[in-house]
Every structure is written in C-alpha cells, then in structure tokens.
PDB file of C-alpha atoms in Angstrom:
ATOM      1  CA  UNK A   2      -2.314 -18.243  -6.243  1.00 41.00           C
ATOM      2  CA  UNK A   3      -2.287 -16.132  -9.384  1.00 36.00           C
ATOM      3  CA  UNK A   4       0.556 -13.768 -10.186  1.00 33.00           C
ATOM      4  CA  UNK A   5      -1.697 -10.754  -9.508  1.00 29.00           C
ATOM      5  CA  UNK A   6      -2.851 -12.122  -6.146  1.00 29.00           C
ATOM      6  CA  UNK A   7       0.732 -12.959  -5.202  1.00 31.00           C
ATOM      7  CA  UNK A   8       1.924  -9.473  -6.192  1.00 31.00           C
ATOM      8  CA  UNK A   9      -0.843  -7.808  -4.185  1.00 30.00           C
ATOM      9  CA  UNK A  10      -0.174 -10.059  -1.193  1.00 33.00           C
ATOM     10  CA  UNK A  11       3.580  -9.376  -1.320  1.00 33.00           C
ATOM     11  CA  UNK A  12       3.073  -5.625  -1.741  1.00 33.00           C
ATOM     12  CA  UNK A  13       0.638  -5.487   1.163  1.00 33.00           C
ATOM     13  CA  UNK A  14       2.926  -7.587   3.333  1.00 34.00           C
ATOM     14  CA  UNK A  15       5.742  -5.130   2.608  1.00 35.00           C
ATOM     15  CA  UNK A  16       3.504  -2.187   3.491  1.00 33.00           C
ATOM     16  CA  UNK A  17       2.404  -3.864   6.706  1.00 33.00           C
ATOM     17  CA  UNK A  18       5.966  -4.686   7.753  1.00 32.00           C
ATOM     18  CA  UNK A  19       7.146  -1.164   6.924  1.00 32.00           C
ATOM     19  CA  UNK A  20       4.343   0.466   8.914  1.00 32.00           C
ATOM     20  CA  UNK A  21       3.995  -1.983  11.788  1.00 35.00           C
ATOM     21  CA  UNK A  22       5.290  -0.983  15.165  1.00 35.00           C
ATOM     22  CA  UNK A  23       4.845  -2.205  18.702  1.00 36.00           C
ATOM     23  CA  UNK A  24       2.518   0.729  19.386  1.00 40.00           C
ATOM     24  CA  UNK A  25      -1.203   0.274  19.827  1.00 40.00           C
ATOM     25  CA  UNK A  26      -3.928   0.750  17.217  1.00 43.00           C
ATOM     26  CA  UNK A  27      -4.808   4.069  18.817  1.00 42.00           C
ATOM     27  CA  UNK A  28      -1.328   5.319  17.957  1.00 42.00           C
ATOM     28  CA  UNK A  29      -1.688   4.007  14.404  1.00 59.00           C
ATOM     29  CA  UNK A  30      -5.282   5.037  13.771  1.00 64.00           C
ATOM     30  CA  UNK A  31      -5.864   8.723  13.083  1.00 67.00           C
ATOM     31  CA  UNK A  32      -8.156   9.974  15.845  1.00 78.00           C
ATOM     32  CA  UNK A  33     -10.237  11.763  13.191  1.00 81.00           C
ATOM     33  CA  UNK A  34     -11.126   8.339  11.681  1.00 88.00           C
ATOM     34  CA  UNK A  35     -12.815   7.168  14.879  1.00 93.00           C
ATOM     35  CA  UNK A  36     -16.541   7.903  14.787  1.00 95.00           C
ATOM     36  CA  UNK A  37     -19.580   7.473  12.567  1.00 97.00           C
ATOM     37  CA  UNK A  38     -19.463   8.068   8.811  1.00 98.00           C
ATOM     38  CA  UNK A  39     -22.486   8.261   6.487  1.00 98.00           C
ATOM     39  CA  UNK A  40     -22.348   7.607   2.736  1.00 98.00           C
ATOM     40  CA  UNK A  41     -22.837  10.669   0.538  1.00 97.00           C
ATOM     41  CA  UNK A  42     -24.368   9.041  -2.584  1.00 94.00           C
ATOM     42  CA  UNK A  43     -24.233  12.254  -4.633  1.00 94.00           C
ATOM     43  CA  UNK A  44     -20.431  12.323  -4.328  1.00 96.00           C
ATOM     44  CA  UNK A  45     -19.938   8.538  -4.707  1.00 97.00           C
ATOM     45  CA  UNK A  46     -19.513   6.362  -7.811  1.00 96.00           C
ATOM     46  CA  UNK A  47     -20.303   2.668  -8.006  1.00 94.00           C
ATOM     47  CA  UNK A  48     -19.169   0.674 -11.049  1.00 94.00           C
ATOM     48  CA  UNK A  49     -21.103  -1.410 -11.628  1.00 88.00           C
ATOM     49  CA  UNK A  50     -23.956   0.290  -9.839  1.00 85.00           C
ATOM     50  CA  UNK A  51     -26.286   0.895  -8.358  1.00 90.00           C
ATOM     51  CA  UNK A  52     -25.087   2.569  -5.174  1.00 92.00           C
ATOM     52  CA  UNK A  53     -26.461   1.402  -1.825  1.00 94.00           C
ATOM     53  CA  UNK A  54     -29.589   3.177  -0.560  1.00 95.00           C
ATOM     54  CA  UNK A  55     -27.777   3.897   2.712  1.00 96.00           C
ATOM     55  CA  UNK A  56     -24.444   2.979   4.284  1.00 97.00           C
ATOM     56  CA  UNK A  57     -22.995   3.878   7.670  1.00 98.00           C
ATOM     57  CA  UNK A  58     -19.498   2.951   8.855  1.00 97.00           C
ATOM     58  CA  UNK A  59     -18.462   3.175  12.502  1.00 97.00           C
ATOM     59  CA  UNK A  60     -14.781   3.036  13.525  1.00 94.00           C
ATOM     60  CA  UNK A  61     -14.028   2.507  17.223  1.00 95.00           C
ATOM     61  CA  UNK A  62     -10.879   1.666  19.153  1.00 91.00           C
ATOM     62  CA  UNK A  63     -11.077  -1.552  21.129  1.00 89.00           C
ATOM     63  CA  UNK A  64      -7.894  -2.111  23.098  1.00 83.00           C
ATOM     64  CA  UNK A  65      -5.124  -2.448  20.537  1.00 81.00           C
ATOM     65  CA  UNK A  66      -7.525  -3.071  17.653  1.00 89.00           C
ATOM     66  CA  UNK A  67      -9.901  -1.156  15.418  1.00 91.00           C
ATOM     67  CA  UNK A  68     -13.543  -2.241  15.453  1.00 95.00           C
ATOM     68  CA  UNK A  69     -15.320  -1.590  12.158  1.00 96.00           C
ATOM     69  CA  UNK A  70     -19.095  -1.899  11.841  1.00 97.00           C
ATOM     70  CA  UNK A  71     -20.859  -1.349   8.514  1.00 97.00           C
ATOM     71  CA  UNK A  72     -24.633  -1.068   8.179  1.00 97.00           C
ATOM     72  CA  UNK A  73     -25.714  -1.150   4.549  1.00 95.00           C
ATOM     73  CA  UNK A  74     -29.021  -1.157   2.713  1.00 95.00           C
ATOM     74  CA  UNK A  75     -28.297  -2.196  -0.887  1.00 92.00           C
ATOM     75  CA  UNK A  76     -30.298  -0.913  -3.852  1.00 91.00           C
ATOM     76  CA  UNK A  77     -31.947  -4.341  -3.942  1.00 89.00           C
ATOM     77  CA  UNK A  78     -31.999  -7.139  -1.425  1.00 88.00           C
ATOM     78  CA  UNK A  79     -31.839  -7.385   2.336  1.00 93.00           C
ATOM     79  CA  UNK A  80     -29.974  -5.059   4.681  1.00 95.00           C
ATOM     80  CA  UNK A  81     -26.447  -6.125   5.625  1.00 94.00           C
ATOM     81  CA  UNK A  82     -24.312  -5.667   8.709  1.00 97.00           C
ATOM     82  CA  UNK A  83     -20.561  -6.338   8.514  1.00 95.00           C
ATOM     83  CA  UNK A  84     -18.325  -6.384  11.562  1.00 97.00           C
ATOM     84  CA  UNK A  85     -14.695  -6.973  12.353  1.00 97.00           C
ATOM     85  CA  UNK A  86     -12.167  -6.173  15.028  1.00 96.00           C
ATOM     86  CA  UNK A  87      -8.693  -6.118  13.538  1.00 94.00           C
ATOM     87  CA  UNK A  88      -5.224  -4.842  14.308  1.00 90.00           C
ATOM     88  CA  UNK A  89      -2.588  -3.391  12.021  1.00 85.00           C
ATOM     89  CA  UNK A  90      -0.542  -6.550  12.520  1.00 85.00           C
ATOM     90  CA  UNK A  91      -0.427  -7.958   8.988  1.00 83.00           C
ATOM     91  CA  UNK A  92      -2.666 -10.869   9.929  1.00 93.00           C
ATOM     92  CA  UNK A  93      -6.065 -11.761   8.507  1.00 96.00           C
ATOM     93  CA  UNK A  94      -8.880 -11.199  11.000  1.00 97.00           C
ATOM     94  CA  UNK A  95     -12.415 -12.623  10.750  1.00 98.00           C
ATOM     95  CA  UNK A  96     -15.143 -10.445   9.276  1.00 97.00           C
ATOM     96  CA  UNK A  97     -18.783 -11.416   9.712  1.00 97.00           C
ATOM     97  CA  UNK A  98     -21.760 -10.566   7.506  1.00 95.00           C
ATOM     98  CA  UNK A  99     -19.695  -9.510   4.472  1.00 91.00           C
ATOM     99  CA  UNK A 100     -21.052 -11.085   1.261  1.00 88.00           C
ATOM    100  CA  UNK A 101     -17.649 -11.538  -0.428  1.00 88.00           C
ATOM    101  CA  UNK A 102     -15.157 -11.834   2.446  1.00 94.00           C
ATOM    102  CA  UNK A 103     -14.508 -13.923   5.532  1.00 97.00           C
ATOM    103  CA  UNK A 104     -11.251 -12.183   6.567  1.00 97.00           C
ATOM    104  CA  UNK A 105      -9.751  -8.702   6.440  1.00 97.00           C
ATOM    105  CA  UNK A 106      -6.170  -7.440   6.791  1.00 96.00           C
ATOM    106  CA  UNK A 107      -5.535  -3.791   7.697  1.00 93.00           C
ATOM    107  CA  UNK A 108      -2.529  -1.725   6.657  1.00 91.00           C
ATOM    108  CA  UNK A 109      -1.632   1.806   7.724  1.00 89.00           C
ATOM    109  CA  UNK A 110      -0.037   3.711   4.848  1.00 89.00           C
ATOM    110  CA  UNK A 111       0.336   7.076   6.632  1.00 88.00           C
ATOM    111  CA  UNK A 112      -1.601   9.363   8.986  1.00 85.00           C
ATOM    112  CA  UNK A 113      -4.489   9.827   6.548  1.00 91.00           C
ATOM    113  CA  UNK A 114      -4.399   6.689   4.401  1.00 92.00           C
ATOM    114  CA  UNK A 115      -5.061   3.041   5.121  1.00 92.00           C
ATOM    115  CA  UNK A 116      -5.728  -0.097   3.144  1.00 94.00           C
ATOM    116  CA  UNK A 117      -7.999  -3.080   3.773  1.00 95.00           C
ATOM    117  CA  UNK A 118      -7.625  -6.385   1.951  1.00 96.00           C
ATOM    118  CA  UNK A 119     -10.727  -8.566   1.898  1.00 96.00           C
ATOM    119  CA  UNK A 120     -10.371 -12.311   1.343  1.00 96.00           C
ATOM    120  CA  UNK A 121     -12.732 -15.269   1.041  1.00 94.00           C
ATOM    121  CA  UNK A 122     -11.417 -18.787   1.233  1.00 95.00           C
ATOM    122  CA  UNK A 123      -7.871 -17.418   1.174  1.00 94.00           C
ATOM    123  CA  UNK A 124      -8.353 -15.496  -2.095  1.00 93.00           C
ATOM    124  CA  UNK A 125      -8.347 -11.697  -2.388  1.00 94.00           C
ATOM    125  CA  UNK A 126     -11.829 -10.448  -3.319  1.00 93.00           C
ATOM    126  CA  UNK A 127     -11.279  -6.703  -2.909  1.00 95.00           C
ATOM    127  CA  UNK A 128      -8.769  -4.085  -1.811  1.00 97.00           C
ATOM    128  CA  UNK A 129     -10.036  -0.807  -0.348  1.00 96.00           C
ATOM    129  CA  UNK A 130      -7.989   2.331   0.197  1.00 97.00           C
ATOM    130  CA  UNK A 131      -9.245   4.789   2.847  1.00 95.00           C
ATOM    131  CA  UNK A 132      -8.224   8.431   2.547  1.00 97.00           C
ATOM    132  CA  UNK A 133      -9.172  10.861   5.292  1.00 96.00           C
ATOM    133  CA  UNK A 134      -9.417  14.533   4.300  1.00 96.00           C
ATOM    134  CA  UNK A 135      -7.071  17.040   5.945  1.00 93.00           C
ATOM    135  CA  UNK A 136      -9.968  18.565   7.891  1.00 93.00           C
ATOM    136  CA  UNK A 137     -11.127  15.121   9.106  1.00 93.00           C
ATOM    137  CA  UNK A 138     -14.675  15.636   7.805  1.00 95.00           C
ATOM    138  CA  UNK A 139     -14.611  13.504   4.632  1.00 97.00           C
ATOM    139  CA  UNK A 140     -13.571   9.897   4.148  1.00 97.00           C
ATOM    140  CA  UNK A 141     -13.110   8.471   0.653  1.00 98.00           C
ATOM    141  CA  UNK A 142     -12.960   4.698   0.247  1.00 97.00           C
ATOM    142  CA  UNK A 143     -11.882   3.430  -3.190  1.00 98.00           C
ATOM    143  CA  UNK A 144     -12.469  -0.279  -3.727  1.00 96.00           C
ATOM    144  CA  UNK A 145     -11.336  -2.570  -6.521  1.00 97.00           C
ATOM    145  CA  UNK A 146     -12.375  -6.194  -6.601  1.00 93.00           C
ATOM    146  CA  UNK A 147     -15.237  -8.450  -7.609  1.00 84.00           C
ATOM    147  CA  UNK A 148     -18.980  -8.325  -7.014  1.00 79.00           C
ATOM    148  CA  UNK A 149     -20.885 -11.237  -5.469  1.00 75.00           C
ATOM    149  CA  UNK A 150     -21.487 -12.601  -8.980  1.00 80.00           C
ATOM    150  CA  UNK A 151     -17.802 -12.291  -9.963  1.00 80.00           C
ATOM    151  CA  UNK A 152     -17.932  -9.099 -12.047  1.00 85.00           C
ATOM    152  CA  UNK A 153     -15.142  -6.525 -11.692  1.00 93.00           C
ATOM    153  CA  UNK A 154     -15.976  -3.608  -9.430  1.00 91.00           C
ATOM    154  CA  UNK A 155     -14.391  -0.210  -9.042  1.00 96.00           C
ATOM    155  CA  UNK A 156     -16.187   1.903  -6.436  1.00 96.00           C
ATOM    156  CA  UNK A 157     -15.436   5.298  -4.924  1.00 97.00           C
ATOM    157  CA  UNK A 158     -17.562   5.840  -1.823  1.00 97.00           C
ATOM    158  CA  UNK A 159     -17.465   9.253  -0.164  1.00 98.00           C
ATOM    159  CA  UNK A 160     -18.540   9.528   3.481  1.00 98.00           C
ATOM    160  CA  UNK A 161     -19.317  12.517   5.663  1.00 98.00           C
ATOM    161  CA  UNK A 162     -18.417  12.439   9.364  1.00 97.00           C
ATOM    162  CA  UNK A 163     -21.468  12.701  11.557  1.00 96.00           C
ATOM    163  CA  UNK A 164     -21.334  15.480  14.138  1.00 78.00           C
ATOM    164  CA  UNK A 165     -21.645  14.426  17.724  1.00 61.00           C
ATOM    165  CA  UNK A 166     -20.574  10.905  16.753  1.00 50.00           C
TER     166      UNK A 166
END
C-alpha cells in the first residue's frame, strides 16, 4: 500500500469512526438525497472528458443501508449500470457493473456531505465527495481518481433532483 493510499484509508477510517453510530442509514442519510438525480452536463466538468451523454443516479433506503443505482451512457462505448447496497459502517461493500471498482465504502461527513471510496482488488481507484445543496435540489459529486486506462481524473458532476421521484 502506498503512502497516499494508506493516508486516504486512515483518514476515511477516522471519518467513518467519528460519524458512525448505532442508528440506521435512514437516520444518517439526508432524506433530500433519496430519489432520482439526473446529470446536468452544462454545469458539470469532466477532466479528462468527455462527459457522459446521460447519467441518472437513484438513492433509495433499503433497511439499514443505502441502495445506489447508476445508469450511464458514456460519450463512447456501451451503456453501464452500477449498483450497490451499502451501509455507513466503514466496511467495503460489493459494487457491480462499475468499470474501475469492485467495492465501495460510504462515509457520512455531515447532514449534506458524504464520501464514497471506490476500490478494485483492494486498491483505491477513486474518492467521490457528495454535497447536497441547502434547498435539496442540486447534488454535486466531485471525484478524484483514475480512468479505466489509468489516467488521473478530476470530475465535478452536477445533478438536478427529478420532481416526482
């Protein structure tokens, strides 16, 4: 494990321990996060690009866990569907369909901010920070990591909450 990976892992473990409680995911997940979110490409930045053609993220409570489903149509290539059901328990949970991750760990930072660590083969491939706007209508996900071909990536994806979702 590299020094950077170790530092990130230790920092995230500290965040998870500090924010973990015996309460359920529903108590830890802002209710405004639950629902369907659609990518707003005009407000998003992908480095390196290009941005996906479309991307929808659905957050749903499932017992004490958060179910996350991502439907994505990349600029090139086949459509993707990622899914996971994970708790805020500091443990890696399986993620299926993700091109650069086989597990995800969720951390709750505060009522409007959360962090997801993506790993493949036990190595961190990306860290995403979710920030929910005060009005609950905009979700910004900033991701730093590596692309499928190993290049550095630094994306800021802005999502709009879908009404009636």
